[in-house]
mmCIF file of C-alpha atoms in Angstrom:
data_model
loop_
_atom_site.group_PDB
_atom_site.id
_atom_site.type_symbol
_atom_site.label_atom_id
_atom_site.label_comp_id
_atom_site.label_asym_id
_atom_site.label_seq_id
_atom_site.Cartn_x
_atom_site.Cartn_y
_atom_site.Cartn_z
ATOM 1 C CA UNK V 1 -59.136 25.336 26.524
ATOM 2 C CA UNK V 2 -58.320 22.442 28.548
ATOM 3 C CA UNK V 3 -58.760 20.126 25.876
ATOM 4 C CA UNK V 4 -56.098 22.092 24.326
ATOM 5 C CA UNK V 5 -54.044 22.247 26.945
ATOM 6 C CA UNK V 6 -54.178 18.267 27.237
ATOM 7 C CA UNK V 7 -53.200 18.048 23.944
ATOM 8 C CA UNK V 8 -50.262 20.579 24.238
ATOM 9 C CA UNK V 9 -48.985 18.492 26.506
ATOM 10 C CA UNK V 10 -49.557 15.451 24.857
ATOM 11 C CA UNK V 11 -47.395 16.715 22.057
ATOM 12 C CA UNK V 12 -44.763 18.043 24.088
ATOM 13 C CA UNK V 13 -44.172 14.912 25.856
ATOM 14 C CA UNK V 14 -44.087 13.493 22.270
ATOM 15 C CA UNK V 15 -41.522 15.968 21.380
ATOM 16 C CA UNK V 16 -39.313 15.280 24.275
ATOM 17 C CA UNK V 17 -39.854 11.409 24.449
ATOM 18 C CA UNK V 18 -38.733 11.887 20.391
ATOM 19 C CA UNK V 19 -35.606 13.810 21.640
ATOM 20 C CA UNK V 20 -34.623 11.445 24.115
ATOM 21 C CA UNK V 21 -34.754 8.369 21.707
ATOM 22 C CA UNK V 22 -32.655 10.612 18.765
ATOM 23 C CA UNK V 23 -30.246 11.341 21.520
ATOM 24 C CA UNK V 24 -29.813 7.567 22.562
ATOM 25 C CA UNK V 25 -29.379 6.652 19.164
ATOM 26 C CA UNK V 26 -26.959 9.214 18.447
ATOM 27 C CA UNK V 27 -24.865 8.393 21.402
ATOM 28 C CA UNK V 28 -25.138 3.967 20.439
ATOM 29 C CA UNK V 29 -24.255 5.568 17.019
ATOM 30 C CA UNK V 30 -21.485 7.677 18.183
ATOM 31 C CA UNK V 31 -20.312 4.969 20.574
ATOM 32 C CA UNK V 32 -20.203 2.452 18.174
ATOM 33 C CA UNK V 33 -17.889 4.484 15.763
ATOM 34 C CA UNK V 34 -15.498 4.746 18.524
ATOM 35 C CA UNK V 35 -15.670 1.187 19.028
ATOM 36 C CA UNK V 36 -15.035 0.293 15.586
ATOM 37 C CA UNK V 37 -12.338 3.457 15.085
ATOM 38 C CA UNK V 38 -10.453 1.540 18.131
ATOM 39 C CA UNK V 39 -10.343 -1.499 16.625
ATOM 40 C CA UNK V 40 -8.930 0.161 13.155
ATOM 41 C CA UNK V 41 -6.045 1.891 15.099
ATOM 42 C CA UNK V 42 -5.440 -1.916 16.535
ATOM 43 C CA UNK V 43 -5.291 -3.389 13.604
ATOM 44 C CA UNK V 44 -3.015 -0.666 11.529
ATOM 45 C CA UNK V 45 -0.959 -0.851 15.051
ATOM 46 C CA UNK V 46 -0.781 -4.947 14.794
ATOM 47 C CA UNK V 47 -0.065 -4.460 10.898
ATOM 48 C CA UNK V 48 3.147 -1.853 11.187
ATOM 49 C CA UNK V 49 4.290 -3.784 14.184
ATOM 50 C CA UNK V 50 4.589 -7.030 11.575
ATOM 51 C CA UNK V 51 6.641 -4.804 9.091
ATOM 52 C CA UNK V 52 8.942 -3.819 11.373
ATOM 53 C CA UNK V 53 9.050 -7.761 13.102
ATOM 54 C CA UNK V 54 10.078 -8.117 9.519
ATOM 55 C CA UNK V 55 12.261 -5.569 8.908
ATOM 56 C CA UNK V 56 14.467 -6.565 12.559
ATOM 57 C CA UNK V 57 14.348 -10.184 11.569
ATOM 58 C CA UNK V 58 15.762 -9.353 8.392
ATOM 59 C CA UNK V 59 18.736 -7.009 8.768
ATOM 60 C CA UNK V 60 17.146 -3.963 7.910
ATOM 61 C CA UNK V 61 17.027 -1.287 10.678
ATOM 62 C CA UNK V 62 19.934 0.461 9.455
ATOM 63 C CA UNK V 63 18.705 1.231 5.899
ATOM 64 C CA UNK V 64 18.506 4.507 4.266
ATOM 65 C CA UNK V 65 16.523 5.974 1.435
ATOM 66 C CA UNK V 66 19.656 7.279 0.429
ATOM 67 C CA UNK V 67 21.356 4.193 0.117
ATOM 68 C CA UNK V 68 22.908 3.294 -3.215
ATOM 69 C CA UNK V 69 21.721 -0.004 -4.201
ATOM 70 C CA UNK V 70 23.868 -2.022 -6.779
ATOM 71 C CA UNK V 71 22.151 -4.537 -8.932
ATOM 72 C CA UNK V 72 23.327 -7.206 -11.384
ATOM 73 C CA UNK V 73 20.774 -7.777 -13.894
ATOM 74 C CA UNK V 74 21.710 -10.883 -15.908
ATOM 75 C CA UNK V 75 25.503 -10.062 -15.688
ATOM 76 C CA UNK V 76 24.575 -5.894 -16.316
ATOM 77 C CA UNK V 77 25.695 -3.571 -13.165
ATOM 78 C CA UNK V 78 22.946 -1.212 -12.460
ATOM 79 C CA UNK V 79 23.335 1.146 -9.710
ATOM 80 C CA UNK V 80 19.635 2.913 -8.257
ATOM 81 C CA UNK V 81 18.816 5.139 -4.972
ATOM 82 C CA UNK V 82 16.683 2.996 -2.149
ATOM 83 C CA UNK V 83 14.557 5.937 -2.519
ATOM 84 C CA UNK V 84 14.196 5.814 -6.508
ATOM 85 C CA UNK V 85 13.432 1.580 -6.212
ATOM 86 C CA UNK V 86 10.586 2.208 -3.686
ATOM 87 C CA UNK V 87 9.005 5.369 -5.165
ATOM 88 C CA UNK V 88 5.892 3.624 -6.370
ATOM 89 C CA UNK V 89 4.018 3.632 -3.240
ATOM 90 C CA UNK V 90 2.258 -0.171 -2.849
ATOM 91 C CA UNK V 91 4.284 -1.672 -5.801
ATOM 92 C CA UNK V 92 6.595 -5.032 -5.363
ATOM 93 C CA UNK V 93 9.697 -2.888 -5.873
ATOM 94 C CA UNK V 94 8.935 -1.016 -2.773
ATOM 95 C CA UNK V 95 8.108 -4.158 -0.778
ATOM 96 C CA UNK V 96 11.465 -5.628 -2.211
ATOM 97 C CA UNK V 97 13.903 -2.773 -1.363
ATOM 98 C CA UNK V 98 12.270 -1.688 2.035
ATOM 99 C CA UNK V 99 14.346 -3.215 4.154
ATOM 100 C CA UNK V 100 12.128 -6.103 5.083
ATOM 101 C CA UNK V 101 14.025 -8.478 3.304
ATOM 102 C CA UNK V 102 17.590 -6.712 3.502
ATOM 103 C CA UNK V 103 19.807 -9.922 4.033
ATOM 104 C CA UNK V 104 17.419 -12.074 2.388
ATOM 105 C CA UNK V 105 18.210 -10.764 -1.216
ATOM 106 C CA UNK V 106 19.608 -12.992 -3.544
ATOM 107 C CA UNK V 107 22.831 -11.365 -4.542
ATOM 108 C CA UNK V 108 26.257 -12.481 -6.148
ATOM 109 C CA UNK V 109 29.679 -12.328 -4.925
ATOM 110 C CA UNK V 110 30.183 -8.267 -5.381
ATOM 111 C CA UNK V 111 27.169 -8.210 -2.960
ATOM 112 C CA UNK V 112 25.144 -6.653 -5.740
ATOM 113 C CA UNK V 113 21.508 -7.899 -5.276
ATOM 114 C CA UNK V 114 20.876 -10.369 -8.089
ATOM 115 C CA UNK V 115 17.640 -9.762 -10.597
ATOM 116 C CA UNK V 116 17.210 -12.472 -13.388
ATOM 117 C CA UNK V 117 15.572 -9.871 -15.555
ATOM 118 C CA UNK V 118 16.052 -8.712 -19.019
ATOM 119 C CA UNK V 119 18.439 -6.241 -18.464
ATOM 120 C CA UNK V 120 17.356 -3.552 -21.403
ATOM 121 C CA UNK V 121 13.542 -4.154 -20.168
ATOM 122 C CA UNK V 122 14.433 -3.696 -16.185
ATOM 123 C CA UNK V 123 16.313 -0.390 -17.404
ATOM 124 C CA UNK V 124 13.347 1.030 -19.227
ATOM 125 C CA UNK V 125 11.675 0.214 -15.681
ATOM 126 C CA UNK V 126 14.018 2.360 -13.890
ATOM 127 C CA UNK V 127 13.731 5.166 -16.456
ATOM 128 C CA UNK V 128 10.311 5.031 -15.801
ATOM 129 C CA UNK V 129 10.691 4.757 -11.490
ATOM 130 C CA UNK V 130 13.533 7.966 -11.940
ATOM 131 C CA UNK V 131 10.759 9.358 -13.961
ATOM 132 C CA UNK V 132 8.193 9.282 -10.459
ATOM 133 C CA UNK V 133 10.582 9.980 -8.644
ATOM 134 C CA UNK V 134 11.272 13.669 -10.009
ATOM 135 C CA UNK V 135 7.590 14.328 -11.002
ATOM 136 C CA UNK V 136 6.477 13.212 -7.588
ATOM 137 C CA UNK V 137 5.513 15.836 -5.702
ATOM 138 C CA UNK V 138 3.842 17.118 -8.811
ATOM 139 C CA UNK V 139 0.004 16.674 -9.799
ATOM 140 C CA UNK V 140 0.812 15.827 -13.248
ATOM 141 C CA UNK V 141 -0.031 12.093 -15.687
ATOM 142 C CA UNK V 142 3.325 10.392 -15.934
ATOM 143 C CA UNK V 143 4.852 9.117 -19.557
ATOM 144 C CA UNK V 144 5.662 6.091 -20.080
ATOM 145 C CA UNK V 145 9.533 5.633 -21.394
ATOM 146 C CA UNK V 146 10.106 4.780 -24.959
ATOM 147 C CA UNK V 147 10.327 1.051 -25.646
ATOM 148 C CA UNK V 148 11.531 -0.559 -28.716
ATOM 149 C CA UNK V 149 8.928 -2.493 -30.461
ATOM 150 C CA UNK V 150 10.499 -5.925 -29.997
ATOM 151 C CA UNK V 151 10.453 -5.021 -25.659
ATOM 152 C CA UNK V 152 6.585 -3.571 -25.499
ATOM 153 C CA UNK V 153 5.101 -6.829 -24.480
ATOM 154 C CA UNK V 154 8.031 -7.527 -21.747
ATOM 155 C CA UNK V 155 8.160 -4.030 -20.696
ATOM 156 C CA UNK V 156 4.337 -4.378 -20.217
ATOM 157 C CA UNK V 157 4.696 -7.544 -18.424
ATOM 158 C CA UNK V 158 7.233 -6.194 -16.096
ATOM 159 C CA UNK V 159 5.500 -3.195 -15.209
ATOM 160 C CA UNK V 160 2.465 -5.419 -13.918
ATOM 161 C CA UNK V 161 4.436 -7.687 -12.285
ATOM 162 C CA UNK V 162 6.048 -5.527 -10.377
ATOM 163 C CA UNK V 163 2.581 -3.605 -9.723
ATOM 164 C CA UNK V 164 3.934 -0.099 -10.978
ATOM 165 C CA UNK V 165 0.953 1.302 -12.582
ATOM 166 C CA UNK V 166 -1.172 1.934 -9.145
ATOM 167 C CA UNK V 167 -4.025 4.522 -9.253
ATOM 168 C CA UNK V 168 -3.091 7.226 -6.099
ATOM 169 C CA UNK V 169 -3.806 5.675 -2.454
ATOM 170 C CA UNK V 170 -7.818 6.603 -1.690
ATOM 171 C CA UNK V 171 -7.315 5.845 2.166
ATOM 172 C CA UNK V 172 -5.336 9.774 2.610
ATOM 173 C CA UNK V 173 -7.979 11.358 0.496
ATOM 174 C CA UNK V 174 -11.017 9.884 2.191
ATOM 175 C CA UNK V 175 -9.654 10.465 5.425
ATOM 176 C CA UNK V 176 -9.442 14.394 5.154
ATOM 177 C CA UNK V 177 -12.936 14.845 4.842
ATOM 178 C CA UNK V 178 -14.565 18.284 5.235
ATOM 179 C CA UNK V 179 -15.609 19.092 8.702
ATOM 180 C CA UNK V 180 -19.126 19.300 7.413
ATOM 181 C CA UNK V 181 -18.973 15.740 6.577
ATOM 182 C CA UNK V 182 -16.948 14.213 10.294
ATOM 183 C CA UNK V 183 -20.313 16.106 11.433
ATOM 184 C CA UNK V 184 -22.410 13.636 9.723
ATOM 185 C CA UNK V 185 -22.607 10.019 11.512
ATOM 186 C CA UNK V 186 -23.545 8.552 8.122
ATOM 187 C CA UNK V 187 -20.118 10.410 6.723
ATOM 188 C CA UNK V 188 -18.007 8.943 9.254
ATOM 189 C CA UNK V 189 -19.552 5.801 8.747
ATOM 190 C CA UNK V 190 -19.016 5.309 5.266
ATOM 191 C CA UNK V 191 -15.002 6.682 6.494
ATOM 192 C CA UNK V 192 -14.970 3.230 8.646
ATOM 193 C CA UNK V 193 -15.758 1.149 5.860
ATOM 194 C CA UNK V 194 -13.180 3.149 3.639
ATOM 195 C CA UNK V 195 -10.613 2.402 6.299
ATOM 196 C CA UNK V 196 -11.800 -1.002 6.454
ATOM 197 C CA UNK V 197 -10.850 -1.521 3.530
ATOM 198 C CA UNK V 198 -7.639 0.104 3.275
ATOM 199 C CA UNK V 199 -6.647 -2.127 5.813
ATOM 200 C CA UNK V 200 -7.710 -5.417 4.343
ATOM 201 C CA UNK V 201 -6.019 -4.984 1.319
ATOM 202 C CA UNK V 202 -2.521 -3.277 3.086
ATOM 203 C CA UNK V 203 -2.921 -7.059 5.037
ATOM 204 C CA UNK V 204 -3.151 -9.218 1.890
ATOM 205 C CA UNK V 205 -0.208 -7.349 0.431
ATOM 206 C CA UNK V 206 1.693 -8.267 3.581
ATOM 207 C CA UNK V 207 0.294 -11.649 3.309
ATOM 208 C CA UNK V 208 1.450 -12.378 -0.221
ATOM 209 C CA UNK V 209 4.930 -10.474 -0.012
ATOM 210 C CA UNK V 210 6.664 -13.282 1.403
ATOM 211 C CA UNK V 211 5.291 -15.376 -1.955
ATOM 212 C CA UNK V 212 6.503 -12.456 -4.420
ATOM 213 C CA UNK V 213 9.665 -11.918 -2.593
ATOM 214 C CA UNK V 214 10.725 -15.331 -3.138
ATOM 215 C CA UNK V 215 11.997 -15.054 -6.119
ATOM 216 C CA UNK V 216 14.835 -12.762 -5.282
ATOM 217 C CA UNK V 217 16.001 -14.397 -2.138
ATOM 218 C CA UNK V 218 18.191 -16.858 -1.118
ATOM 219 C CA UNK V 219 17.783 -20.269 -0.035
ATOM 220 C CA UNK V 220 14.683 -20.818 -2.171
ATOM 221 C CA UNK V 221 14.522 -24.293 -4.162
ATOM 222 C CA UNK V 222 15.838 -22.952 -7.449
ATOM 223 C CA UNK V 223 13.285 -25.113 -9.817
ATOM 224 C CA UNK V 224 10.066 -24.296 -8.095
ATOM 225 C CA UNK V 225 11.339 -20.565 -7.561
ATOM 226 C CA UNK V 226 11.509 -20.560 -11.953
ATOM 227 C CA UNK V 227 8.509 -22.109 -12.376
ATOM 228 C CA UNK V 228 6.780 -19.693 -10.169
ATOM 229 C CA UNK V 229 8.511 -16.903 -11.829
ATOM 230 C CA UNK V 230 7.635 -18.097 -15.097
ATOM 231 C CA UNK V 231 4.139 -18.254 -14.347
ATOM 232 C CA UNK V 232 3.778 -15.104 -12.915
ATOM 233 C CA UNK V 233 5.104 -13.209 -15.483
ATOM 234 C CA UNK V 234 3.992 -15.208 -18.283
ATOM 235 C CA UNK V 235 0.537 -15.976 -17.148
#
């Protein structure tokens, strides 16, 4: 009996001392998500506080989604909705028309913002951006406009220039996870990484903007601002 007893406690000390070390490493665990879910919020604070450096330094704190935007496309008036150019969440357009660049467009001397784009291709891009805008809020496959034959390859080229055809954002998804899985430290890990890297790539696309957006402001030296264009959407 008292070698039982011996070993009873033996084994209960063993139980506890096992407790003790899963509780430790739950709480380095748990404190070391915090840590890293700090540094996240820093870094998407940093990151919106650029756009908006961007968006004061560039005239546009005063814009509206409502606001009608008048285009000349190779001589052709086009009139669009902010709201209707920036509807593809993550695409050029968006980054274009946000406001970021506001007094930076290129534009004529109507004050239409200048776009030296095939006009019939750019409007079977708009078809396509009304298009998301009305079947938005709806879970349904968008169709593509009809393009004449002889525009396919442009229309094609313009759509992935522009970065149009985007599969939906992950980051809201993955974020409203069940509350069985924020329970789970190896679920909310693999949520840090997600976020991770939904914030490296929303800071290359803030990166490169300024490149993209080049080509429809002002001031940039016209011949390199072609060449780049012509690369880009030529390959």
């Amino acid at each position: 009996t008292h070698h039982k007893g011996k070993q009873n406690k033996k084994a209960q000390q063993a139980f506890r001392t096992g407790l003790e070390t899963l509780a430790e490493e739950l709480e380095f665990g748990i404190t070391g998500l915090r840590e890293e879910s700090d540094a996240l919020k820093k870094r998407h604070d940093d990151l919106i506080a650029r756009q908006r450096t961007l968006t004061e330094k560039h005239g546009g704190m005063n814009t509206h989604d409502s606001d009608i935007i008048e285009l000349n496309v190779r001589g052709t008036e086009m009139f669009a909705r902010r709201d209707t150019l920036t509807v593809v969440r993550g695409s050029r357009l968006e980054a274009l028309f946000s406001g970021r660049w506001e007094n930076q467009l290129l534009r004529d001397e109507k004050g239409h913002v200048f776009m030296d784009l095939d006009p019939a291709v750019f409007r079977k891009v708009m078809e396509y951006l009304y298009t998301a805008k009305l079947f938005a809020k709806q879970d349904a496959d968008l169709i593509l406009p009809r393009v004449e034959p002889n525009d396919k390859a442009m229309f094609d080229l313009y759509m992935d220039f522009f970065a149009l055809l985007q599969p939906s954002q992950e980051c809201d998804s993955k974020a409203t996870a069940t509350q069985e899985d924020k329970s789970s430290i190896h679920a909310q890990k693999a949520l840090v990484e997600s976020m991770k890297s939904e914030l490296d790539r929303m800071e290359k696309k803030l990166a490169v903007e300024e490149s993209f957006v080049a080509y429809f402001v002002k001031g940039d030296d016209d011949a390199t601002s072609d060449a780049r264009y012509h690369d880009d959407i030529c390959g």
